[in-house]
Amino acid sequence: MRRAWLGSVVVVLAAAAGCTATVPGTAAPAPPVVVDATPSPSSAPAAPPPGPRSGLDVDVLPDECLLNAAEFGALVGRPVRPPEQSTVRRENGSTSSGCVATADGEPVAMMNVYGVRTGTPADYVRAAPPGGRRELPGVGEAAAVIDTATGPTLQLAGERYLVTILVSGATPSDDAWRAAAEAALSRLPA
C-alpha cells in the first residue's frame, strides 16, 4: 500500500552559500552615489520581503475533515470513501492526526489544519520558498500550490488557521483547488 505519503510534508529551507573571488588589479574608490531624498509622487513604497516562516501547532482541531466525500472526489477526479480523521505514524515514530480520503483502499488525499505560532496563516503561506510553488489567487487570505514528492499540496490561509490538502496520484485544476478551498474555509471555526 502507498502509505509513505501520509507522513508530514516538510518544506526544507536552504541557505544560500556565499563565494569569494580575488580579482587582479588596483583598488580604487567607487564614485559617490547621489540619492535624491525627495520621493517621487509616482513611486509607491515597496512591500517588505516576507519574514521567516513561523512554527506550526498540529492537531488544533479534533476533526480536520473539512471536505466531504463528494468534494474530495471532485478534487482527486474519482469517487472516494467518506473521509476519516486518522492517526498518522511518521517514519521517525512520532504520530499526529489528519483527515484521510481513500479510493479503492488506497489513500488519495490528506487534509491537516494548523495554528501558526507567530504572525498569521497568510504570512506563513507568503513566506514559503518560491521554488516549486505557485500562488492560487482569489481564495482565502493567501493560497499556494506546492509541488512535493508525494503530490501537489495546497497551503490555504484562513483568518486563524492554515489548511493543507495533499493529493496523491492526481493533479487538480485550479478550479478544483478553489472549490475545495472555499468549502474548507466555510467549515473552519471562527
PDB file of C-alpha atoms in Angstrom:
ATOM      1  CA  MET A   1       0.000   0.000   0.000  1.00  0.00           C
ATOM      2  CA  ARG A   2       1.124   3.504  -0.684  1.00  0.00           C
ATOM      3  CA  ARG A   3       1.337   4.955   2.804  1.00  0.00           C
ATOM      4  CA  ALA A   4       4.666   6.753   2.601  1.00  0.00           C
ATOM      5  CA  TRP A   5       2.955   9.992   1.575  1.00  0.00           C
ATOM      6  CA  LEU A   6       0.956  10.044   4.804  1.00  0.00           C
ATOM      7  CA  GLY A   7       3.960  11.491   6.648  1.00  0.00           C
ATOM      8  CA  SER A   8       4.097  15.201   7.184  1.00  0.00           C
ATOM      9  CA  VAL A   9       5.094  17.280   4.219  1.00  0.00           C
ATOM     10  CA  VAL A  10       8.303  19.005   5.156  1.00  0.00           C
ATOM     11  CA  VAL A  11       9.479  22.102   3.394  1.00  0.00           C
ATOM     12  CA  VAL A  12      13.239  22.488   3.663  1.00  0.00           C
ATOM     13  CA  LEU A  13      14.595  25.990   3.578  1.00  0.00           C
ATOM     14  CA  ALA A  14      18.043  26.073   2.001  1.00  0.00           C
ATOM     15  CA  ALA A  15      20.531  28.730   2.966  1.00  0.00           C
ATOM     16  CA  ALA A  16      22.469  30.275   0.131  1.00  0.00           C
ATOM     17  CA  ALA A  17      26.194  29.771   0.283  1.00  0.00           C
ATOM     18  CA  GLY A  18      28.475  32.727  -0.375  1.00  0.00           C
ATOM     19  CA  CYS A  19      31.582  32.699  -2.526  1.00  0.00           C
ATOM     20  CA  THR A  20      34.774  34.698  -2.593  1.00  0.00           C
ATOM     21  CA  ALA A  21      36.917  35.507  -5.625  1.00  0.00           C
ATOM     22  CA  THR A  22      40.126  37.506  -5.984  1.00  0.00           C
ATOM     23  CA  VAL A  23      40.258  39.833  -8.964  1.00  0.00           C
ATOM     24  CA  PRO A  24      43.633  41.185 -10.140  1.00  0.00           C
ATOM     25  CA  GLY A  25      44.024  44.951 -10.466  1.00  0.00           C
ATOM     26  CA  THR A  26      44.370  48.100  -8.409  1.00  0.00           C
ATOM     27  CA  ALA A  27      41.756  49.071  -5.883  1.00  0.00           C
ATOM     28  CA  ALA A  28      40.107  52.432  -6.481  1.00  0.00           C
ATOM     29  CA  PRO A  29      37.268  54.061  -4.564  1.00  0.00           C
ATOM     30  CA  ALA A  30      33.872  53.868  -6.179  1.00  0.00           C
ATOM     31  CA  PRO A  31      32.335  57.125  -7.395  1.00  0.00           C
ATOM     32  CA  PRO A  32      29.980  58.717  -4.854  1.00  0.00           C
ATOM     33  CA  VAL A  33      26.338  57.737  -5.036  1.00  0.00           C
ATOM     34  CA  VAL A  34      23.864  60.603  -5.171  1.00  0.00           C
ATOM     35  CA  VAL A  35      20.466  59.924  -3.625  1.00  0.00           C
ATOM     36  CA  ASP A  36      17.529  62.271  -4.031  1.00  0.00           C
ATOM     37  CA  ALA A  37      15.789  62.290  -0.640  1.00  0.00           C
ATOM     38  CA  THR A  38      12.567  63.673  -2.147  1.00  0.00           C
ATOM     39  CA  PRO A  39      10.260  60.782  -3.017  1.00  0.00           C
ATOM     40  CA  SER A  40       8.724  60.781  -6.445  1.00  0.00           C
ATOM     41  CA  PRO A  41       4.927  61.179  -6.320  1.00  0.00           C
ATOM     42  CA  SER A  42       4.529  58.217  -8.677  1.00  0.00           C
ATOM     43  CA  SER A  43       6.692  55.833  -6.663  1.00  0.00           C
ATOM     44  CA  ALA A  44       4.938  53.508  -4.259  1.00  0.00           C
ATOM     45  CA  PRO A  45       6.772  52.026  -1.309  1.00  0.00           C
ATOM     46  CA  ALA A  46       7.992  48.510  -1.977  1.00  0.00           C
ATOM     47  CA  ALA A  47       6.412  45.739   0.052  1.00  0.00           C
ATOM     48  CA  PRO A  48       8.797  44.346   2.628  1.00  0.00           C
ATOM     49  CA  PRO A  49      10.073  40.865   1.894  1.00  0.00           C
ATOM     50  CA  PRO A  50       8.284  38.110   3.786  1.00  0.00           C
ATOM     51  CA  GLY A  51       9.848  37.245   7.112  1.00  0.00           C
ATOM     52  CA  PRO A  52      10.905  33.828   8.276  1.00  0.00           C
ATOM     53  CA  ARG A  53       8.234  31.167   8.498  1.00  0.00           C
ATOM     54  CA  SER A  54       6.673  30.518  11.873  1.00  0.00           C
ATOM     55  CA  GLY A  55       6.462  27.150  13.539  1.00  0.00           C
ATOM     56  CA  LEU A  56       3.165  25.305  13.322  1.00  0.00           C
ATOM     57  CA  ASP A  57       0.913  23.844  16.004  1.00  0.00           C
ATOM     58  CA  VAL A  58      -0.530  20.488  14.916  1.00  0.00           C
ATOM     59  CA  ASP A  59      -3.844  18.866  15.773  1.00  0.00           C
ATOM     60  CA  VAL A  60      -5.572  22.162  16.623  1.00  0.00           C
ATOM     61  CA  LEU A  61      -8.980  20.753  15.651  1.00  0.00           C
ATOM     62  CA  PRO A  62     -10.333  17.400  16.833  1.00  0.00           C
ATOM     63  CA  ASP A  63     -11.756  16.720  13.351  1.00  0.00           C
ATOM     64  CA  GLU A  64      -9.841  18.072  10.356  1.00  0.00           C
ATOM     65  CA  CYS A  65     -12.247  16.646   7.759  1.00  0.00           C
ATOM     66  CA  LEU A  66     -13.432  19.933   6.307  1.00  0.00           C
ATOM     67  CA  LEU A  67     -14.368  18.319   2.966  1.00  0.00           C
ATOM     68  CA  ASN A  68     -16.916  15.583   2.360  1.00  0.00           C
ATOM     69  CA  ALA A  69     -16.511  12.590   0.033  1.00  0.00           C
ATOM     70  CA  ALA A  70     -18.034  14.401  -2.979  1.00  0.00           C
ATOM     71  CA  GLU A  71     -15.701  17.405  -2.513  1.00  0.00           C
ATOM     72  CA  PHE A  72     -12.608  15.215  -2.112  1.00  0.00           C
ATOM     73  CA  GLY A  73     -13.775  13.185  -5.139  1.00  0.00           C
ATOM     74  CA  ALA A  74     -14.089  16.316  -7.267  1.00  0.00           C
ATOM     75  CA  LEU A  75     -10.578  17.329  -6.186  1.00  0.00           C
ATOM     76  CA  VAL A  76      -8.913  13.999  -7.000  1.00  0.00           C
ATOM     77  CA  GLY A  77     -11.079  13.253 -10.048  1.00  0.00           C
ATOM     78  CA  ARG A  78     -12.601   9.982  -8.845  1.00  0.00           C
ATOM     79  CA  PRO A  79     -15.054   8.689  -6.237  1.00  0.00           C
ATOM     80  CA  VAL A  80     -13.701   8.385  -2.704  1.00  0.00           C
ATOM     81  CA  ARG A  81     -14.997   6.861   0.505  1.00  0.00           C
ATOM     82  CA  PRO A  82     -16.159   9.246   3.222  1.00  0.00           C
ATOM     83  CA  PRO A  83     -13.015  10.834   4.677  1.00  0.00           C
ATOM     84  CA  GLU A  84     -11.966   9.880   8.194  1.00  0.00           C
ATOM     85  CA  GLN A  85      -9.889  11.507  10.883  1.00  0.00           C
ATOM     86  CA  SER A  86      -6.948   9.106  11.274  1.00  0.00           C
ATOM     87  CA  THR A  87      -3.742   8.785  13.224  1.00  0.00           C
ATOM     88  CA  VAL A  88      -0.677   9.109  11.041  1.00  0.00           C
ATOM     89  CA  ARG A  89       2.580   7.434  12.087  1.00  0.00           C
ATOM     90  CA  ARG A  90       5.668   9.094  10.619  1.00  0.00           C
ATOM     91  CA  GLU A  91       8.893   7.317   9.718  1.00  0.00           C
ATOM     92  CA  ASN A  92      10.558   8.745  12.859  1.00  0.00           C
ATOM     93  CA  GLY A  93       7.933   7.052  15.050  1.00  0.00           C
ATOM     94  CA  SER A  94       6.008  10.197  16.001  1.00  0.00           C
ATOM     95  CA  THR A  95       2.293  10.452  15.385  1.00  0.00           C
ATOM     96  CA  SER A  96      -0.207  13.120  14.505  1.00  0.00           C
ATOM     97  CA  SER A  97      -3.703  13.096  13.151  1.00  0.00           C
ATOM     98  CA  GLY A  98      -5.141  14.128   9.821  1.00  0.00           C
ATOM     99  CA  CYS A  99      -8.163  13.675   7.613  1.00  0.00           C
ATOM    100  CA  VAL A 100      -7.616  10.942   5.023  1.00  0.00           C
ATOM    101  CA  ALA A 101      -9.684  10.233   1.912  1.00  0.00           C
ATOM    102  CA  THR A 102      -9.314   6.817   0.265  1.00  0.00           C
ATOM    103  CA  ALA A 103     -10.345   5.288  -3.054  1.00  0.00           C
ATOM    104  CA  ASP A 104     -10.157   1.554  -3.768  1.00  0.00           C
ATOM    105  CA  GLY A 105      -8.496   1.031  -0.368  1.00  0.00           C
ATOM    106  CA  GLU A 106      -5.648   3.459  -1.097  1.00  0.00           C
ATOM    107  CA  PRO A 107      -5.163   6.937   0.401  1.00  0.00           C
ATOM    108  CA  VAL A 108      -5.603   9.606  -2.279  1.00  0.00           C
ATOM    109  CA  ALA A 109      -5.791  12.839  -0.243  1.00  0.00           C
ATOM    110  CA  MET A 110      -4.971  14.128   3.209  1.00  0.00           C
ATOM    111  CA  MET A 111      -6.033  17.318   4.964  1.00  0.00           C
ATOM    112  CA  ASN A 112      -4.481  18.954   8.021  1.00  0.00           C
ATOM    113  CA  VAL A 113      -5.321  22.103   9.950  1.00  0.00           C
ATOM    114  CA  TYR A 114      -2.601  24.003  11.808  1.00  0.00           C
ATOM    115  CA  GLY A 115      -2.182  27.025  14.020  1.00  0.00           C
ATOM    116  CA  VAL A 116       0.780  29.315  13.350  1.00  0.00           C
ATOM    117  CA  ARG A 117       2.932  30.288  16.328  1.00  0.00           C
ATOM    118  CA  THR A 118       3.753  33.819  15.176  1.00  0.00           C
ATOM    119  CA  GLY A 119       2.252  36.071  12.550  1.00  0.00           C
ATOM    120  CA  THR A 120      -0.769  34.973  10.568  1.00  0.00           C
ATOM    121  CA  PRO A 121      -1.534  31.964   8.386  1.00  0.00           C
ATOM    122  CA  ALA A 122      -1.247  34.281   5.354  1.00  0.00           C
ATOM    123  CA  ASP A 123       2.259  35.312   6.485  1.00  0.00           C
ATOM    124  CA  TYR A 124       3.182  31.638   6.625  1.00  0.00           C
ATOM    125  CA  VAL A 125       1.924  30.928   3.089  1.00  0.00           C
ATOM    126  CA  ARG A 126       3.585  34.023   1.616  1.00  0.00           C
ATOM    127  CA  ALA A 127       6.951  33.312   3.288  1.00  0.00           C
ATOM    128  CA  ALA A 128       7.329  29.907   1.608  1.00  0.00           C
ATOM    129  CA  PRO A 129      10.366  29.495  -0.628  1.00  0.00           C
ATOM    130  CA  PRO A 130       9.480  30.367  -4.241  1.00  0.00           C
ATOM    131  CA  GLY A 131      10.760  27.154  -5.861  1.00  0.00           C
ATOM    132  CA  GLY A 132       8.166  24.539  -6.734  1.00  0.00           C
ATOM    133  CA  ARG A 133       5.198  26.675  -5.758  1.00  0.00           C
ATOM    134  CA  ARG A 134       2.688  28.930  -7.396  1.00  0.00           C
ATOM    135  CA  GLU A 135       0.159  31.334  -5.998  1.00  0.00           C
ATOM    136  CA  LEU A 136      -3.520  30.476  -6.216  1.00  0.00           C
ATOM    137  CA  PRO A 137      -5.165  33.916  -6.190  1.00  0.00           C
ATOM    138  CA  GLY A 138      -8.749  34.624  -5.297  1.00  0.00           C
ATOM    139  CA  VAL A 139      -9.216  32.272  -2.364  1.00  0.00           C
ATOM    140  CA  GLY A 140      -8.680  32.701   1.370  1.00  0.00           C
ATOM    141  CA  GLU A 141      -6.253  35.170   2.891  1.00  0.00           C
ATOM    142  CA  ALA A 142      -3.477  33.579   0.784  1.00  0.00           C
ATOM    143  CA  ALA A 143      -3.103  30.294  -1.071  1.00  0.00           C
ATOM    144  CA  ALA A 144      -0.362  28.460  -2.936  1.00  0.00           C
ATOM    145  CA  VAL A 145       0.004  25.073  -4.578  1.00  0.00           C
ATOM    146  CA  ILE A 146       3.319  23.444  -3.750  1.00  0.00           C
ATOM    147  CA  ASP A 147       4.891  20.573  -5.679  1.00  0.00           C
ATOM    148  CA  THR A 148       6.032  17.887  -3.232  1.00  0.00           C
ATOM    149  CA  ALA A 149       7.485  14.421  -3.716  1.00  0.00           C
ATOM    150  CA  THR A 150       4.186  12.882  -2.613  1.00  0.00           C
ATOM    151  CA  GLY A 151       1.918  15.071  -4.736  1.00  0.00           C
ATOM    152  CA  PRO A 152       0.659  18.627  -5.101  1.00  0.00           C
ATOM    153  CA  THR A 153      -0.266  20.300  -1.820  1.00  0.00           C
ATOM    154  CA  LEU A 154      -2.481  23.319  -1.298  1.00  0.00           C
ATOM    155  CA  GLN A 155      -1.476  25.655   1.525  1.00  0.00           C
ATOM    156  CA  LEU A 156      -4.519  27.734   2.349  1.00  0.00           C
ATOM    157  CA  ALA A 157      -4.619  30.595   4.845  1.00  0.00           C
ATOM    158  CA  GLY A 158      -7.822  31.332   6.688  1.00  0.00           C
ATOM    159  CA  GLU A 159      -8.086  34.090   9.288  1.00  0.00           C
ATOM    160  CA  ARG A 160      -6.991  31.839  12.191  1.00  0.00           C
ATOM    161  CA  TYR A 161      -5.845  28.570  10.659  1.00  0.00           C
ATOM    162  CA  LEU A 162      -3.561  27.169   7.973  1.00  0.00           C
ATOM    163  CA  VAL A 163      -5.123  24.319   5.985  1.00  0.00           C
ATOM    164  CA  THR A 164      -3.094  21.909   3.864  1.00  0.00           C
ATOM    165  CA  ILE A 165      -4.565  19.487   1.353  1.00  0.00           C
ATOM    166  CA  LEU A 166      -2.241  16.893  -0.152  1.00  0.00           C
ATOM    167  CA  VAL A 167      -3.358  14.983  -3.251  1.00  0.00           C
ATOM    168  CA  SER A 168      -1.666  11.770  -4.349  1.00  0.00           C
ATOM    169  CA  GLY A 169      -1.889  10.388  -7.876  1.00  0.00           C
ATOM    170  CA  ALA A 170      -3.714  13.360  -9.424  1.00  0.00           C
ATOM    171  CA  THR A 171      -3.128  16.969 -10.373  1.00  0.00           C
ATOM    172  CA  PRO A 172      -6.237  19.039  -9.623  1.00  0.00           C
ATOM    173  CA  SER A 173      -7.130  22.007 -11.812  1.00  0.00           C
ATOM    174  CA  ASP A 174      -7.068  25.490 -10.298  1.00  0.00           C
ATOM    175  CA  ASP A 175     -10.876  25.497 -10.331  1.00  0.00           C
ATOM    176  CA  ALA A 176     -10.924  22.220  -8.368  1.00  0.00           C
ATOM    177  CA  TRP A 177      -8.409  23.632  -5.846  1.00  0.00           C
ATOM    178  CA  ARG A 178     -10.508  26.783  -5.454  1.00  0.00           C
ATOM    179  CA  ALA A 179     -13.738  24.828  -4.924  1.00  0.00           C
ATOM    180  CA  ALA A 180     -12.087  22.642  -2.268  1.00  0.00           C
ATOM    181  CA  ALA A 181     -10.527  25.697  -0.624  1.00  0.00           C
ATOM    182  CA  GLU A 182     -13.831  27.574  -0.434  1.00  0.00           C
ATOM    183  CA  ALA A 183     -15.596  24.537   1.042  1.00  0.00           C
ATOM    184  CA  ALA A 184     -12.841  24.023   3.633  1.00  0.00           C
ATOM    185  CA  LEU A 185     -12.775  27.695   4.616  1.00  0.00           C
ATOM    186  CA  SER A 186     -16.552  27.727   5.083  1.00  0.00           C
ATOM    187  CA  ARG A 187     -16.244  24.961   7.702  1.00  0.00           C
ATOM    188  CA  LEU A 188     -13.363  26.363   9.767  1.00  0.00           C
ATOM    189  CA  PRO A 189     -14.384  27.515  13.248  1.00  0.00           C
ATOM    190  CA  ALA A 190     -14.397  31.277  13.754  1.00  0.00           C
TER     191      ALA A 190
END
